[in-house]
Amino acid sequence: MASTPGRLRVEHLDDSLGITVTTPRMSWRLPPGATRQLAYRIRAGQWDSGRVESDRQLLVPYAGPALRSGERVQWSVKVWTDAGESEWAPTASWEAGLLTPADWHALWIGPPEHAEMRGRSPRPAWLLRRAFDVTGEIGSARLYATAQGLYECYLNGRRVGDLEMTPGFTSYHSRLQVQTYDVTDLLMSGGNVLGAVLSDGWYRGQTTGVRLINRFGDRTAFLAQLLVHHEDGTVTRIATDSHWQARVGEIIAADRFEGQVNDFQRAVANWASAASTGGGWAGVDVHAFDFARLASSAAPPVRRIEEIRPATVTRLDDARHVVDLGQNINGWVQFKALGPAGTSITLTHGELLDPDGDVTVGNVSTGEVDPAMHDLPWDLSHAIAPFQVDRVISAGVDGQVFEPRHTVHGFRYVRVEGYPGSLSPDDLVGVVVHTDLRRTGWFSCSDERVNRLYEAAVWSLRGNACDIPTDCPTRERMGWTGDWQLFTATAAQLFDIAGFTDKWLRDLAAEQLPNGVVRHAAPEAMPIEIHTALNMPPGSAGWGDAAVVVPWEIYRAYGDRDLLERHWRSMAAWVDYAARMAREHRHPDRAAVYPTPLPYEQYLWDTGFHWGEWLEPGTLVEFEADDFSELAALTTNRATSDQSDFATAYLAHSAQLLAHIARVLGKPEDERRYSELAASARSAWCSAWIAADGKLARDTQSNYVRALAFNLVPDELRPAMADRLVELIRKADTHLQTGFLSTAYLLPALADTGYPEVAYELLMQDTAPSWLSMIERGSTTIWEYWTAIDEDGRFAAPAPVGSLNHYGKGTVATFLNQYVAGIRPDPAHAAYQRFRIAPMPGGGLSWARGAYDCPFGRIESSWRINGDVFHLDVTVPGGTTAHVTLPDGRRFEVAPGTGSYRCIV
Ligand code: BGC
């Protein structure tokens, strides 16, 4: 049995090579058998913390001498626990990256493009290369690289590392991520060649729902520095500079939205190795782009995570095959049967089949754009370009494989055109590509449909976590703030998303306007002028609140207090903005009725544009994709109508969270101020929205859910709110009618107010709108609309059905883990250091099992019912304590270890 601490980590990363954090934070888990840490001692490089009396195991900052660029720090920790003094943990390490601009001796280089090329799309990928000699014994070698665009590096003909979509997506004006690679084994003494493939990527390729180009600039560029450390202490430095060469190779077009085209007949043999003989190389342009925004990523990298063998391949006719992966994913296809030289094969990727069984992208491609945009100075011509279409022209070389790493698609089906002969499932695989997040949450139960629902939520997160959290991996691929705001807590249960979200929050803050307004997405690629012209300016409640809700949820899940500190300004600026809007503006309708403002109105946020309870079934205008008058009417309505029920609820909610955050950060004055603001906003909400008959003036399921979930009403009114919610659910024949934002809270609100059986009835409802109707109609990811596909699994053309991969409704996974399996955080303790296990049997389930890998270790809750006896087995990790509540109401305090309980149900 190991008697040392385990799982040593730095920051929120499993691999911390090249980090630019100057005071990295270290975490560990207790040795097996230990239940409580009394003290720790860290040794990291020159630094020895000495024995520190503390139970802290998470994110302990390095406090040794300042780190030098490239410095590698070995570290270890030992602990004193109730089980005694441990041995030192096996040594772990981190390595600093290039910490300051002065450490860079490289120049930004770019391809020698004609001006005309900078204005169109899609564009080819460029090959960049530089030959160099290394003399002397090689000790170790590091490559530091980044790009404006997407890059992948090759050294002596071999691909460097296994990262994809580098350098990832950030608010490029303010932050650009640098990757560090250990290339020791790829280097040779003597002649070497370093190469890079550079394409448009997020930087200047098509982006946003209308597929604008050049959103961050019209020049791609590459920056790299290779440091070879010799055994004798000297260093050879190779960097991007004017000696590099450039040319276009086999990738003749590459765009994230449109697709990638490889003409293998134009491949440049050995282009990145010393054996290269080909000509056609030109010089590079040298640019003066800045170095100040360079930093390592707080997130794990994007990788190829999994390969999926096709479930079926169907031949439609002589020219077309349709491949079904059986799973909707984000990624691409690796195509292995390219045919004789000159064969041109086209791959079209979609989430859906049309009524003829052919692949369609009609549900997620843009088509025409809103006429309101035509007067704006943006090139909208790409909106109608092909979507997710790759093409490969064979050179007839045995073993050649097409794998389009400079695009990415959201798809389950692929139409293959031009394949000579009969395609077999062995000829291709689906490659799942996303941020390499560590899975932390599992759930299963006796109803297979519910298990499929849980996995669909998992797959929707996997489909929408390609360096940023996106709305969908297809139509827009944007880091919509509202989407991540509502899904963060669920995501944090399914995967370790701490670093991934930390990275995203930095972009949210970078994009925030000086008046505190949060843009709709982070990073934001849509010009504010377009949002304004479409009557959807930024600053929407529920979306902007991501600035507060997301850091709070990350703190609750991982105990990262520094993150709260870092984002305090951003969150306070957002809430202050909302409060100012409430105080300084009045809705004209209210002013018409009450010429003199009522006192509570200064806390009522009743103006501005808000997306509102988006996509509520029944109330939604499901506009036709090409009917922009309906969309315009909808957004105009959202911009001009009184949405204070919705906006004020969020003002109250975020102000309350900010008060909690102020308490965590030790800011008593702010805590008092934001608590008062929250209380005033709540009471304004009640004054404006509770009608004389005790119902809500806008009598919708969503509003009751929010009233309960955000504690908007005084305790004595909660039962009446819950009763009315249930009445509305019954009126809808036991169906939910909640939309984008309140669906997450629906089942917990019912369970918490004495209606667990209604929560279960909605969970098990299998007619639309419901979760299981999605599953029964064949979904493998969560849909944007409740009713995207009919009972036959098809959509009726040409009706738009929206994306089939929007994680929002997947928040039901939280209900499954926290209520059904019963693993719940204790609101007063971060990182599950103290938590509850309170399973809620019901819904005809005979057993359920949940597991959550919290920062301290694995929590498990597993129950089964035999006859009328309920059996519960729990696992509580070292360093935590749990409180078990059985269905019969009995409670137990539980120490780390395992335990079994039973009661009569
Ligand atoms: C996106 C959403 C987003 C919304 C704003 C949609 O087009 O796909 O998920 O939050 O716009 O309402």
PDB file of C-alpha atoms in Angstrom, residues 290-485:
ATOM      1  CA  ASP A 290       3.730  41.800 -30.480  1.00  0.00           C
ATOM      2  CA  PHE A 291       5.091  39.429 -27.847  1.00  0.00           C
ATOM      3  CA  ALA A 292       3.457  40.885 -24.775  1.00  0.00           C
ATOM      4  CA  ARG A 293       0.287  38.812 -25.169  1.00  0.00           C
ATOM      5  CA  LEU A 294       2.100  35.456 -25.205  1.00  0.00           C
ATOM      6  CA  ALA A 295       1.356  33.016 -22.371  1.00  0.00           C
ATOM      7  CA  SER A 296       0.879  29.328 -21.744  1.00  0.00           C
ATOM      8  CA  SER A 297      -2.658  27.983 -21.607  1.00  0.00           C
ATOM      9  CA  ALA A 298      -4.411  27.376 -18.313  1.00  0.00           C
ATOM     10  CA  ALA A 299      -6.288  24.583 -20.100  1.00  0.00           C
ATOM     11  CA  PRO A 300      -5.210  21.128 -21.152  1.00  0.00           C
ATOM     12  CA  PRO A 301      -4.559  20.901 -24.905  1.00  0.00           C
ATOM     13  CA  VAL A 302      -6.857  19.684 -27.670  1.00  0.00           C
ATOM     14  CA  ARG A 303      -6.041  16.174 -28.825  1.00  0.00           C
ATOM     15  CA  ARG A 304      -7.372  13.296 -30.889  1.00  0.00           C
ATOM     16  CA  ILE A 305      -9.178  11.569 -28.066  1.00  0.00           C
ATOM     17  CA  GLU A 306     -10.772   8.554 -29.661  1.00  0.00           C
ATOM     18  CA  GLU A 307     -11.338   6.820 -32.969  1.00  0.00           C
ATOM     19  CA  ILE A 308     -14.791   5.544 -33.881  1.00  0.00           C
ATOM     20  CA  ARG A 309     -15.323   2.780 -36.391  1.00  0.00           C
ATOM     21  CA  PRO A 310     -18.393   3.445 -38.552  1.00  0.00           C
ATOM     22  CA  ALA A 311     -21.547   1.684 -37.398  1.00  0.00           C
ATOM     23  CA  THR A 312     -22.823   1.392 -40.960  1.00  0.00           C
ATOM     24  CA  VAL A 313     -21.865   2.312 -44.497  1.00  0.00           C
ATOM     25  CA  THR A 314     -24.760   2.528 -46.930  1.00  0.00           C
ATOM     26  CA  ARG A 315     -24.453   2.828 -50.660  1.00  0.00           C
ATOM     27  CA  LEU A 316     -27.048   5.311 -51.921  1.00  0.00           C
ATOM     28  CA  ASP A 317     -26.179   5.034 -55.601  1.00  0.00           C
ATOM     29  CA  ASP A 318     -23.099   4.653 -57.779  1.00  0.00           C
ATOM     30  CA  ALA A 319     -21.708   7.988 -56.698  1.00  0.00           C
ATOM     31  CA  ARG A 320     -22.674   8.241 -53.046  1.00  0.00           C
ATOM     32  CA  HIS A 321     -22.125   6.347 -49.816  1.00  0.00           C
ATOM     33  CA  VAL A 322     -23.426   7.435 -46.443  1.00  0.00           C
ATOM     34  CA  VAL A 323     -21.365   6.596 -43.381  1.00  0.00           C
ATOM     35  CA  ASP A 324     -22.989   6.567 -39.946  1.00  0.00           C
ATOM     36  CA  LEU A 325     -20.587   6.748 -37.000  1.00  0.00           C
ATOM     37  CA  GLY A 326     -23.462   5.994 -34.653  1.00  0.00           C
ATOM     38  CA  GLN A 327     -22.394   8.964 -32.535  1.00  0.00           C
ATOM     39  CA  ASN A 328     -22.544  12.729 -33.055  1.00  0.00           C
ATOM     40  CA  ILE A 329     -19.026  14.068 -32.482  1.00  0.00           C
ATOM     41  CA  ASN A 330     -16.674  16.974 -32.986  1.00  0.00           C
ATOM     42  CA  GLY A 331     -13.713  16.015 -35.110  1.00  0.00           C
ATOM     43  CA  TRP A 332     -12.950  14.683 -38.519  1.00  0.00           C
ATOM     44  CA  VAL A 333     -12.625  11.534 -40.550  1.00  0.00           C
ATOM     45  CA  GLN A 334      -9.399   9.733 -41.227  1.00  0.00           C
ATOM     46  CA  PHE A 335      -9.861   8.346 -44.723  1.00  0.00           C
ATOM     47  CA  LYS A 336      -7.672   5.437 -45.690  1.00  0.00           C
ATOM     48  CA  ALA A 337      -8.768   4.318 -49.150  1.00  0.00           C
ATOM     49  CA  LEU A 338      -7.882   7.082 -51.545  1.00  0.00           C
ATOM     50  CA  GLY A 339      -8.053   5.119 -54.799  1.00  0.00           C
ATOM     51  CA  PRO A 340      -5.897   5.447 -57.900  1.00  0.00           C
ATOM     52  CA  ALA A 341      -4.052   8.685 -58.700  1.00  0.00           C
ATOM     53  CA  GLY A 342      -6.403  11.494 -59.610  1.00  0.00           C
ATOM     54  CA  THR A 343      -9.398  10.092 -57.733  1.00  0.00           C
ATOM     55  CA  SER A 344     -11.293  12.956 -56.126  1.00  0.00           C
ATOM     56  CA  ILE A 345     -13.330  12.050 -53.066  1.00  0.00           C
ATOM     57  CA  THR A 346     -15.668  14.493 -51.365  1.00  0.00           C
ATOM     58  CA  LEU A 347     -16.754  14.113 -47.754  1.00  0.00           C
ATOM     59  CA  THR A 348     -19.745  16.096 -46.495  1.00  0.00           C
ATOM     60  CA  HIS A 349     -20.282  16.018 -42.733  1.00  0.00           C
ATOM     61  CA  GLY A 350     -23.660  16.461 -41.078  1.00  0.00           C
ATOM     62  CA  GLU A 351     -25.642  15.623 -37.982  1.00  0.00           C
ATOM     63  CA  LEU A 352     -28.733  14.473 -39.823  1.00  0.00           C
ATOM     64  CA  LEU A 353     -30.089  12.483 -42.704  1.00  0.00           C
ATOM     65  CA  ASP A 354     -32.760  13.914 -44.939  1.00  0.00           C
ATOM     66  CA  PRO A 355     -35.909  11.955 -45.814  1.00  0.00           C
ATOM     67  CA  ASP A 356     -33.993  10.245 -48.655  1.00  0.00           C
ATOM     68  CA  GLY A 357     -31.337   8.983 -46.305  1.00  0.00           C
ATOM     69  CA  ASP A 358     -28.736  11.438 -47.580  1.00  0.00           C
ATOM     70  CA  VAL A 359     -26.626  13.681 -45.351  1.00  0.00           C
ATOM     71  CA  THR A 360     -27.933  17.201 -44.830  1.00  0.00           C
ATOM     72  CA  VAL A 361     -26.420  20.255 -43.197  1.00  0.00           C
ATOM     73  CA  GLY A 362     -29.661  22.223 -43.602  1.00  0.00           C
ATOM     74  CA  ASN A 363     -30.214  22.342 -39.850  1.00  0.00           C
ATOM     75  CA  VAL A 364     -26.915  24.024 -39.082  1.00  0.00           C
ATOM     76  CA  SER A 365     -25.625  25.904 -42.107  1.00  0.00           C
ATOM     77  CA  THR A 366     -26.376  29.577 -42.361  1.00  0.00           C
ATOM     78  CA  GLY A 367     -27.656  30.120 -45.858  1.00  0.00           C
ATOM     79  CA  GLU A 368     -28.699  33.680 -46.626  1.00  0.00           C
ATOM     80  CA  VAL A 369     -27.990  36.306 -44.023  1.00  0.00           C
ATOM     81  CA  ASP A 370     -30.294  38.858 -42.474  1.00  0.00           C
ATOM     82  CA  PRO A 371     -30.833  41.773 -44.913  1.00  0.00           C
ATOM     83  CA  ALA A 372     -30.213  44.147 -42.006  1.00  0.00           C
ATOM     84  CA  MET A 373     -26.576  43.165 -42.327  1.00  0.00           C
ATOM     85  CA  HIS A 374     -26.147  43.986 -45.966  1.00  0.00           C
ATOM     86  CA  ASP A 375     -25.505  47.676 -45.333  1.00  0.00           C
ATOM     87  CA  LEU A 376     -22.675  46.859 -42.989  1.00  0.00           C
ATOM     88  CA  PRO A 377     -19.089  46.829 -44.184  1.00  0.00           C
ATOM     89  CA  TRP A 378     -18.513  43.122 -43.700  1.00  0.00           C
ATOM     90  CA  ASP A 379     -18.040  40.485 -46.321  1.00  0.00           C
ATOM     91  CA  LEU A 380     -20.952  38.120 -45.860  1.00  0.00           C
ATOM     92  CA  SER A 381     -20.375  36.121 -48.987  1.00  0.00           C
ATOM     93  CA  HIS A 382     -19.041  33.051 -47.180  1.00  0.00           C
ATOM     94  CA  ALA A 383     -22.290  32.409 -45.368  1.00  0.00           C
ATOM     95  CA  ILE A 384     -23.533  30.495 -48.388  1.00  0.00           C
ATOM     96  CA  ALA A 385     -20.289  28.668 -49.116  1.00  0.00           C
ATOM     97  CA  PRO A 386     -20.091  24.876 -48.751  1.00  0.00           C
ATOM     98  CA  PHE A 387     -20.218  23.761 -45.136  1.00  0.00           C
ATOM     99  CA  GLN A 388     -18.122  20.987 -43.594  1.00  0.00           C
ATOM    100  CA  VAL A 389     -17.044  19.616 -46.955  1.00  0.00           C
ATOM    101  CA  ASP A 390     -13.585  18.031 -47.277  1.00  0.00           C
ATOM    102  CA  ARG A 391     -12.080  16.863 -50.522  1.00  0.00           C
ATOM    103  CA  VAL A 392      -9.070  14.727 -51.229  1.00  0.00           C
ATOM    104  CA  ILE A 393      -7.386  14.085 -54.533  1.00  0.00           C
ATOM    105  CA  SER A 394      -5.350  10.923 -54.518  1.00  0.00           C
ATOM    106  CA  ALA A 395      -1.781  10.617 -55.676  1.00  0.00           C
ATOM    107  CA  GLY A 396      -2.181   6.865 -55.848  1.00  0.00           C
ATOM    108  CA  VAL A 397       0.450   6.316 -53.181  1.00  0.00           C
ATOM    109  CA  ASP A 398      -0.006   3.134 -51.182  1.00  0.00           C
ATOM    110  CA  GLY A 399      -0.747   3.724 -47.530  1.00  0.00           C
ATOM    111  CA  GLN A 400      -1.432   7.457 -47.958  1.00  0.00           C
ATOM    112  CA  VAL A 401      -4.075   8.621 -45.530  1.00  0.00           C
ATOM    113  CA  PHE A 402      -6.205  11.780 -45.513  1.00  0.00           C
ATOM    114  CA  GLU A 403      -6.598  13.362 -42.101  1.00  0.00           C
ATOM    115  CA  PRO A 404      -7.720  17.009 -42.236  1.00  0.00           C
ATOM    116  CA  ARG A 405      -6.161  18.586 -39.168  1.00  0.00           C
ATOM    117  CA  HIS A 406      -6.814  22.153 -40.310  1.00  0.00           C
ATOM    118  CA  THR A 407     -10.578  21.979 -40.117  1.00  0.00           C
ATOM    119  CA  VAL A 408     -13.038  20.403 -37.725  1.00  0.00           C
ATOM    120  CA  HIS A 409     -16.649  19.325 -38.038  1.00  0.00           C
ATOM    121  CA  GLY A 410     -19.706  18.576 -35.934  1.00  0.00           C
ATOM    122  CA  PHE A 411     -21.180  15.404 -37.389  1.00  0.00           C
ATOM    123  CA  ARG A 412     -22.434  11.887 -37.100  1.00  0.00           C
ATOM    124  CA  TYR A 413     -22.903  11.150 -40.812  1.00  0.00           C
ATOM    125  CA  VAL A 414     -20.579  11.554 -43.762  1.00  0.00           C
ATOM    126  CA  ARG A 415     -21.619  11.530 -47.395  1.00  0.00           C
ATOM    127  CA  VAL A 416     -18.754  10.116 -49.436  1.00  0.00           C
ATOM    128  CA  GLU A 417     -18.824  11.015 -53.122  1.00  0.00           C
ATOM    129  CA  GLY A 418     -16.478   9.880 -55.834  1.00  0.00           C
ATOM    130  CA  TYR A 419     -15.236   6.742 -54.147  1.00  0.00           C
ATOM    131  CA  PRO A 420     -14.562   4.195 -56.844  1.00  0.00           C
ATOM    132  CA  GLY A 421     -16.206   0.922 -55.853  1.00  0.00           C
ATOM    133  CA  SER A 422     -17.824  -0.158 -52.656  1.00  0.00           C
ATOM    134  CA  LEU A 423     -16.782   1.581 -49.452  1.00  0.00           C
ATOM    135  CA  SER A 424     -16.318  -0.533 -46.321  1.00  0.00           C
ATOM    136  CA  PRO A 425     -16.265   0.457 -42.647  1.00  0.00           C
ATOM    137  CA  ASP A 426     -12.572  -0.417 -42.668  1.00  0.00           C
ATOM    138  CA  ASP A 427     -11.812   2.396 -45.092  1.00  0.00           C
ATOM    139  CA  LEU A 428     -12.279   5.214 -42.616  1.00  0.00           C
ATOM    140  CA  VAL A 429     -12.600   6.102 -38.940  1.00  0.00           C
ATOM    141  CA  GLY A 430     -14.225   9.004 -37.161  1.00  0.00           C
ATOM    142  CA  VAL A 431     -11.698  10.912 -35.063  1.00  0.00           C
ATOM    143  CA  VAL A 432     -13.047  12.564 -31.920  1.00  0.00           C
ATOM    144  CA  VAL A 433     -11.195  15.814 -31.263  1.00  0.00           C
ATOM    145  CA  HIS A 434     -11.522  18.003 -28.195  1.00  0.00           C
ATOM    146  CA  THR A 435      -9.761  19.398 -25.171  1.00  0.00           C
ATOM    147  CA  ASP A 436      -8.185  16.533 -23.283  1.00  0.00           C
ATOM    148  CA  LEU A 437     -10.362  16.872 -20.200  1.00  0.00           C
ATOM    149  CA  ARG A 438     -10.132  14.331 -17.411  1.00  0.00           C
ATOM    150  CA  ARG A 439     -13.468  12.565 -16.857  1.00  0.00           C
ATOM    151  CA  THR A 440     -14.717  12.965 -13.290  1.00  0.00           C
ATOM    152  CA  GLY A 441     -18.408  12.034 -13.270  1.00  0.00           C
ATOM    153  CA  TRP A 442     -20.297   8.818 -13.936  1.00  0.00           C
ATOM    154  CA  PHE A 443     -23.873   7.695 -13.524  1.00  0.00           C
ATOM    155  CA  SER A 444     -25.896   4.623 -14.346  1.00  0.00           C
ATOM    156  CA  CYS A 445     -29.212   3.188 -13.256  1.00  0.00           C
ATOM    157  CA  SER A 446     -31.695   0.460 -14.035  1.00  0.00           C
ATOM    158  CA  ASP A 447     -33.308   2.433 -16.911  1.00  0.00           C
ATOM    159  CA  GLU A 448     -31.156   2.165 -20.012  1.00  0.00           C
ATOM    160  CA  ARG A 449     -32.828   5.223 -21.600  1.00  0.00           C
ATOM    161  CA  VAL A 450     -31.721   7.395 -18.711  1.00  0.00           C
ATOM    162  CA  ASN A 451     -28.182   6.070 -19.055  1.00  0.00           C
ATOM    163  CA  ARG A 452     -28.225   7.018 -22.719  1.00  0.00           C
ATOM    164  CA  LEU A 453     -29.454  10.477 -21.780  1.00  0.00           C
ATOM    165  CA  TYR A 454     -26.535  10.887 -19.358  1.00  0.00           C
ATOM    166  CA  GLU A 455     -24.062   9.783 -22.017  1.00  0.00           C
ATOM    167  CA  ALA A 456     -25.677  12.157 -24.528  1.00  0.00           C
ATOM    168  CA  ALA A 457     -24.945  15.005 -22.086  1.00  0.00           C
ATOM    169  CA  VAL A 458     -21.358  13.769 -21.781  1.00  0.00           C
ATOM    170  CA  TRP A 459     -21.024  13.630 -25.569  1.00  0.00           C
ATOM    171  CA  SER A 460     -22.500  17.109 -25.955  1.00  0.00           C
ATOM    172  CA  LEU A 461     -19.845  18.491 -23.669  1.00  0.00           C
ATOM    173  CA  ARG A 462     -17.183  16.534 -25.563  1.00  0.00           C
ATOM    174  CA  GLY A 463     -18.590  17.909 -28.800  1.00  0.00           C
ATOM    175  CA  ASN A 464     -18.420  21.461 -27.519  1.00  0.00           C
ATOM    176  CA  ALA A 465     -15.086  21.636 -25.766  1.00  0.00           C
ATOM    177  CA  CYS A 466     -12.610  22.271 -28.542  1.00  0.00           C
ATOM    178  CA  ASP A 467     -10.381  24.714 -26.627  1.00  0.00           C
ATOM    179  CA  ILE A 468     -13.415  26.855 -25.795  1.00  0.00           C
ATOM    180  CA  PRO A 469     -16.893  25.908 -24.622  1.00  0.00           C
ATOM    181  CA  THR A 470     -19.115  26.400 -27.663  1.00  0.00           C
ATOM    182  CA  ASP A 471     -22.851  26.584 -28.264  1.00  0.00           C
ATOM    183  CA  CYS A 472     -22.554  23.952 -30.977  1.00  0.00           C
ATOM    184  CA  PRO A 473     -19.715  22.477 -33.026  1.00  0.00           C
ATOM    185  CA  THR A 474     -21.459  23.433 -36.264  1.00  0.00           C
ATOM    186  CA  ARG A 475     -23.468  26.572 -37.019  1.00  0.00           C
ATOM    187  CA  GLU A 476     -21.726  29.111 -34.807  1.00  0.00           C
ATOM    188  CA  ARG A 477     -19.005  27.425 -32.718  1.00  0.00           C
ATOM    189  CA  MET A 478     -18.909  30.419 -30.447  1.00  0.00           C
ATOM    190  CA  GLY A 479     -18.151  30.633 -26.755  1.00  0.00           C
ATOM    191  CA  TRP A 480     -21.653  31.896 -25.976  1.00  0.00           C
ATOM    192  CA  THR A 481     -21.590  33.137 -22.405  1.00  0.00           C
ATOM    193  CA  GLY A 482     -25.125  32.077 -21.497  1.00  0.00           C
ATOM    194  CA  ASP A 483     -24.535  28.519 -22.594  1.00  0.00           C
ATOM    195  CA  TRP A 484     -21.462  28.009 -20.425  1.00  0.00           C
ATOM    196  CA  GLN A 485     -23.031  29.933 -17.564  1.00  0.00           C
TER     197      GLN A 485
END
